[in-house]
mmCIF file with all atom_site columns, C-alpha atoms in Angstrom:
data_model
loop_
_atom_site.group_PDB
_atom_site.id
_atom_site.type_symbol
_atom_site.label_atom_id
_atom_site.label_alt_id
_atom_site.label_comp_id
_atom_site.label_asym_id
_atom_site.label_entity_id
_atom_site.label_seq_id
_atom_site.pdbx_PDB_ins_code
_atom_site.Cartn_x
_atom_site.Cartn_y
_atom_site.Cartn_z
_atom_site.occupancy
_atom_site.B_iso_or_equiv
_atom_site.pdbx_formal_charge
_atom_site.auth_seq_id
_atom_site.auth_comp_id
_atom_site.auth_asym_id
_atom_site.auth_atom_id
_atom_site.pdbx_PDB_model_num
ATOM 1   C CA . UNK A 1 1   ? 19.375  1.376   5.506   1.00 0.00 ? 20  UNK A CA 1
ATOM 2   C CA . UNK A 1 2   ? 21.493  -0.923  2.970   1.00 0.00 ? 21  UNK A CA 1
ATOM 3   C CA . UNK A 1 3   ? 19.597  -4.464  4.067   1.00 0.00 ? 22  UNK A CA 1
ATOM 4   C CA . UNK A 1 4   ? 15.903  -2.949  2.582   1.00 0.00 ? 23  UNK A CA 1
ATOM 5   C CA . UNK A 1 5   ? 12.826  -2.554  3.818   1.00 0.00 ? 24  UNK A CA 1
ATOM 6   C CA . UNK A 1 6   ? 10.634  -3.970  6.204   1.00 0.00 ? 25  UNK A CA 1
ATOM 7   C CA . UNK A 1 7   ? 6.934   -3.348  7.372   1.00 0.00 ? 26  UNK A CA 1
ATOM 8   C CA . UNK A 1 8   ? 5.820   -4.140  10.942  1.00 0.00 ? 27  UNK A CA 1
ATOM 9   C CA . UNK A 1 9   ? 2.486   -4.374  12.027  1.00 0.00 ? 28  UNK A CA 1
ATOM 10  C CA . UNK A 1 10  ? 2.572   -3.162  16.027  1.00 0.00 ? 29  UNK A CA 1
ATOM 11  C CA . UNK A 1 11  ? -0.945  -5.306  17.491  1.00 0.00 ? 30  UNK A CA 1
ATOM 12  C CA . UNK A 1 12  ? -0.197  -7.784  17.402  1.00 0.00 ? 31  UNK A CA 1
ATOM 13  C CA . UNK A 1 13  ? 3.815   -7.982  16.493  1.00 0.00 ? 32  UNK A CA 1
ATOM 14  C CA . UNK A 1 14  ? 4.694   -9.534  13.251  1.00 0.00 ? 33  UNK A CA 1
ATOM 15  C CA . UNK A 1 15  ? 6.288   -8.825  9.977   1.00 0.00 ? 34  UNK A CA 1
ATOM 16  C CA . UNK A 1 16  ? 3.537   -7.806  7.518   1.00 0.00 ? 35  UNK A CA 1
ATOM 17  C CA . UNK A 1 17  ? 6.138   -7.815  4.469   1.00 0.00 ? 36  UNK A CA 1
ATOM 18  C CA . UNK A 1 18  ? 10.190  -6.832  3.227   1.00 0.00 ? 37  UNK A CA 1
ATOM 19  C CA . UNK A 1 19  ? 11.694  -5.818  0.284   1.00 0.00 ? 38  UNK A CA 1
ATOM 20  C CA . UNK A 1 20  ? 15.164  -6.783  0.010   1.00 0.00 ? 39  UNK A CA 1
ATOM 21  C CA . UNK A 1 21  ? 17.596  -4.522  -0.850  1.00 0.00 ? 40  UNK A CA 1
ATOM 22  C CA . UNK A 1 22  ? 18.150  -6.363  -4.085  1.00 0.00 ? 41  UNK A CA 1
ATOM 23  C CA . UNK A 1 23  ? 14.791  -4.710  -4.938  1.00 0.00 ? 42  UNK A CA 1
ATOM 24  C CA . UNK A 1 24  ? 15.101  -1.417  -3.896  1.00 0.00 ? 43  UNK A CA 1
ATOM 25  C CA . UNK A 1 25  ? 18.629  -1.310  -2.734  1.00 0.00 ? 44  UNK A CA 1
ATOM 26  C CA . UNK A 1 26  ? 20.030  1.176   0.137   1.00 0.00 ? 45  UNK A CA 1
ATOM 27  C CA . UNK A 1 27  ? 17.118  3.344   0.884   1.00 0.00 ? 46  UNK A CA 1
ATOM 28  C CA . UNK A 1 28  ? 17.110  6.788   2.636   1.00 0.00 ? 47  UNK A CA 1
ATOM 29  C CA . UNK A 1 29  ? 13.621  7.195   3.192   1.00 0.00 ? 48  UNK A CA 1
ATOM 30  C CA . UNK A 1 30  ? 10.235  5.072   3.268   1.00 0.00 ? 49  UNK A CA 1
ATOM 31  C CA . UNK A 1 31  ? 7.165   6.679   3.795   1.00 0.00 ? 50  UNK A CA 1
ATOM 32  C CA . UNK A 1 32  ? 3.313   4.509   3.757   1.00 0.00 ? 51  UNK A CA 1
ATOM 33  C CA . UNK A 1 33  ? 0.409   5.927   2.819   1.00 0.00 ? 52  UNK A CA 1
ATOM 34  C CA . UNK A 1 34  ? -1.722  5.280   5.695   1.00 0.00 ? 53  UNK A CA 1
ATOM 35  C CA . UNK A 1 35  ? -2.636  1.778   6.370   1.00 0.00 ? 54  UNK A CA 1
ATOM 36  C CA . UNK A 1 36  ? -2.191  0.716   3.297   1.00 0.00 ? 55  UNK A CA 1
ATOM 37  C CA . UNK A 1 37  ? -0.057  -1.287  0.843   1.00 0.00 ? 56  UNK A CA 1
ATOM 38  C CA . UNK A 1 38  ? 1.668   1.594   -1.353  1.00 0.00 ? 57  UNK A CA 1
ATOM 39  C CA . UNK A 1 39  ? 4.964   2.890   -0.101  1.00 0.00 ? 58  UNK A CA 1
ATOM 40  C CA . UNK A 1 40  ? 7.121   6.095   -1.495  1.00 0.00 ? 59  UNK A CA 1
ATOM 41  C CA . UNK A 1 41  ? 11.014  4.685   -1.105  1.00 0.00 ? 60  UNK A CA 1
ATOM 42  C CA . UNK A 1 42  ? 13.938  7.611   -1.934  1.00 0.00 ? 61  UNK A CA 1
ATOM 43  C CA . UNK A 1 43  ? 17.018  6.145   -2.252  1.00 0.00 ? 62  UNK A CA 1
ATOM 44  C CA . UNK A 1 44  ? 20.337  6.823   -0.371  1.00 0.00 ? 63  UNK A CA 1
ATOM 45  C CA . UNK A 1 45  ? 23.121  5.404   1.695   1.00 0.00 ? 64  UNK A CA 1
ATOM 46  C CA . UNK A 1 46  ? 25.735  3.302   0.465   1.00 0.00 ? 65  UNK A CA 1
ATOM 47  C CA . UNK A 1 47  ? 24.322  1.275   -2.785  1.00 0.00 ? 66  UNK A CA 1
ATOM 48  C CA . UNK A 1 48  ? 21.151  2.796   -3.829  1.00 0.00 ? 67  UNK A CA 1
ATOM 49  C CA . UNK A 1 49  ? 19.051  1.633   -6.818  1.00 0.00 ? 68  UNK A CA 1
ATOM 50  C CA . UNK A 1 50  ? 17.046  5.025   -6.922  1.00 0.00 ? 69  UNK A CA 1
ATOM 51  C CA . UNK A 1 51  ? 18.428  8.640   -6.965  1.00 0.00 ? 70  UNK A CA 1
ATOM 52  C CA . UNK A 1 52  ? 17.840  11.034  -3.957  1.00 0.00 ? 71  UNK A CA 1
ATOM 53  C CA . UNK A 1 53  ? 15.701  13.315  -5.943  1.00 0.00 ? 72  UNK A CA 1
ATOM 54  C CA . UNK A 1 54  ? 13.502  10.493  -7.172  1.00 0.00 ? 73  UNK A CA 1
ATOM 55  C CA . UNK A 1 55  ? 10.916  8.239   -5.020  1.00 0.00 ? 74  UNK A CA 1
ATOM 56  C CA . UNK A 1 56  ? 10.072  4.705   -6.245  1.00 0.00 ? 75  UNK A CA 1
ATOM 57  C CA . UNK A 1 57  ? 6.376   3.943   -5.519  1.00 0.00 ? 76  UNK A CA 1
ATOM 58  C CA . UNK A 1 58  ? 6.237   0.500   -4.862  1.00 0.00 ? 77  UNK A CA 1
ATOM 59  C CA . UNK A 1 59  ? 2.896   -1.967  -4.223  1.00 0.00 ? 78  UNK A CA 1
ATOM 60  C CA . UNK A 1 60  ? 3.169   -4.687  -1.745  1.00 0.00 ? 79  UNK A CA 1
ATOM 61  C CA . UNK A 1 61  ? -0.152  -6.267  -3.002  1.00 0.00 ? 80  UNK A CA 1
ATOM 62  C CA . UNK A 1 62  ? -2.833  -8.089  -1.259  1.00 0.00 ? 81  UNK A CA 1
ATOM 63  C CA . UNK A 1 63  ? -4.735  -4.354  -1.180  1.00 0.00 ? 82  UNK A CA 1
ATOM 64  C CA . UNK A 1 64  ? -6.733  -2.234  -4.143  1.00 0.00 ? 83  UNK A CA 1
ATOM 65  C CA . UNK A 1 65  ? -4.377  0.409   -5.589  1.00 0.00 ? 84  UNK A CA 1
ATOM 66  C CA . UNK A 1 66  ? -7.050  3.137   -5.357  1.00 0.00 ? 85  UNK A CA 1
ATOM 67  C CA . UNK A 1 67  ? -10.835 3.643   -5.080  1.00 0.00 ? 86  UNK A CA 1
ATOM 68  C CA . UNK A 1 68  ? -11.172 3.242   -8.515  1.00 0.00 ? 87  UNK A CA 1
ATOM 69  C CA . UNK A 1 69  ? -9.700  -0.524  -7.816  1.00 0.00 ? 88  UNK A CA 1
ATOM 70  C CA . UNK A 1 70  ? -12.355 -1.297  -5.394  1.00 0.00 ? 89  UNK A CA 1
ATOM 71  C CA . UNK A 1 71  ? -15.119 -3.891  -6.272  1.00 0.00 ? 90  UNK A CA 1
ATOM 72  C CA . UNK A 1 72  ? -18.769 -1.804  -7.394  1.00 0.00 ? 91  UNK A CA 1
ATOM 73  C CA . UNK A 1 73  ? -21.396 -3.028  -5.596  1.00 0.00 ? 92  UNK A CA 1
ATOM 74  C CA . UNK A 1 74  ? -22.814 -6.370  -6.664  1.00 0.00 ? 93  UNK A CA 1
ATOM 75  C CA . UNK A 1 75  ? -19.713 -7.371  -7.124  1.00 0.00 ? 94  UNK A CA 1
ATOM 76  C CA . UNK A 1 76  ? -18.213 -8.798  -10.803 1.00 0.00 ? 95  UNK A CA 1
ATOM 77  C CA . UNK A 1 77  ? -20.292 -11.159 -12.613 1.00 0.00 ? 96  UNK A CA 1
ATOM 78  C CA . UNK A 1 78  ? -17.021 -13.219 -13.449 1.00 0.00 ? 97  UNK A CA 1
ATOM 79  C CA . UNK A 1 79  ? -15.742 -13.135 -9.980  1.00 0.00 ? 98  UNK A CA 1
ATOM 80  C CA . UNK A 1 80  ? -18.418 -15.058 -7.956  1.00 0.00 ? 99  UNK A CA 1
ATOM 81  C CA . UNK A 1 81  ? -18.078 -11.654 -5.354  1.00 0.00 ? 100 UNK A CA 1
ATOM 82  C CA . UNK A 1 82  ? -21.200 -10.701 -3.379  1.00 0.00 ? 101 UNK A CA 1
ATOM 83  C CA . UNK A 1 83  ? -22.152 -7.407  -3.368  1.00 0.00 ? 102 UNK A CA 1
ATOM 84  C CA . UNK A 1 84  ? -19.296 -5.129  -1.089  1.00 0.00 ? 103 UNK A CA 1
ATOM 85  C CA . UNK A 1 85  ? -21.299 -3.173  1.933   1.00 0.00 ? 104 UNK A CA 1
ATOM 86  C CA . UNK A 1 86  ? -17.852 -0.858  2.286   1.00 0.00 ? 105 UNK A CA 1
ATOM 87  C CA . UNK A 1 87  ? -17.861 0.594   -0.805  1.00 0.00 ? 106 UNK A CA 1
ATOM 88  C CA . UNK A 1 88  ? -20.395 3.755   -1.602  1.00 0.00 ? 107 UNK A CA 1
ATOM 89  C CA . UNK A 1 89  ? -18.599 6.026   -4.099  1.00 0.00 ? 108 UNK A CA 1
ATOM 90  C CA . UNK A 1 90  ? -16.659 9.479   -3.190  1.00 0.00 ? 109 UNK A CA 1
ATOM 91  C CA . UNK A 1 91  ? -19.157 10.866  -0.834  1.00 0.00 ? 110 UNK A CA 1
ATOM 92  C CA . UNK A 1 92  ? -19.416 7.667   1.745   1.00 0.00 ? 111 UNK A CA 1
ATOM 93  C CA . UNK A 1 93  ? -15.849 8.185   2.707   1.00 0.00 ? 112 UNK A CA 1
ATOM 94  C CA . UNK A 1 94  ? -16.757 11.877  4.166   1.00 0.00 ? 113 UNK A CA 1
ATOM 95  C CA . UNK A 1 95  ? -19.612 10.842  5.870   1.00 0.00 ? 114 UNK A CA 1
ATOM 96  C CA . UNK A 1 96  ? -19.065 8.030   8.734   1.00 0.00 ? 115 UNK A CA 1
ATOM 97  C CA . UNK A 1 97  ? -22.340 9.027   10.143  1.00 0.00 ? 116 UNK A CA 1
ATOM 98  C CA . UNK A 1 98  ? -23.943 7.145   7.121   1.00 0.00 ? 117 UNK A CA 1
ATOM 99  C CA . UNK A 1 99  ? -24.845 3.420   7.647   1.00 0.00 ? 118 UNK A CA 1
ATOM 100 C CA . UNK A 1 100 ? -22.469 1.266   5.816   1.00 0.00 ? 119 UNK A CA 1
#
């Protein structure tokens, strides 16, 4: 594709965000992770910014990166965050019988 990248969500339809191909120029494969905002782009086609054998992660933002970027409970005394019920360490996230 030489006019970028675009993300779609499907329900409801609407653009959820783009990068132009002055960012990551002709691409030849995009792959998400998920549902979430980190995106492996390999380039190709006619003008690519990346080579083939290379992938560019790239962050559309809005999202943590990782786990490890997730507010701990209680939140951060700077931040004015209440506590986060979602977050419960490594072993919540293999046990959705667990109340959150």
């Amino acid at each position: 594709m030489d006019s970028g990248v675009r993300i779609f969500n499907v329900e409801p339809l609407m653009e959820k965000g783009h990068l132009d191909a002055e960012q990551v120029g002709s691409v030849g494969l995009v792959e998400m992770l998920h549902r979430s905002n980190l995106l492996a782009i390999v380039g190709g086609g006619s003008h690519p910014k990346f080579p083939d054998a290379s992938g560019a992660p790239q962050n559309l933002g809005g999202f943590p990166n990782s786990l490890t970027d997730l507010p701990k409970p209680g939140g951060h005394p700077e931040s004015g965050l209440s506590p986060t019920p979602f977050w419960r360490g490594p072993r919540y996230w293999g046990s959705p019988s667990e109340p959150p």
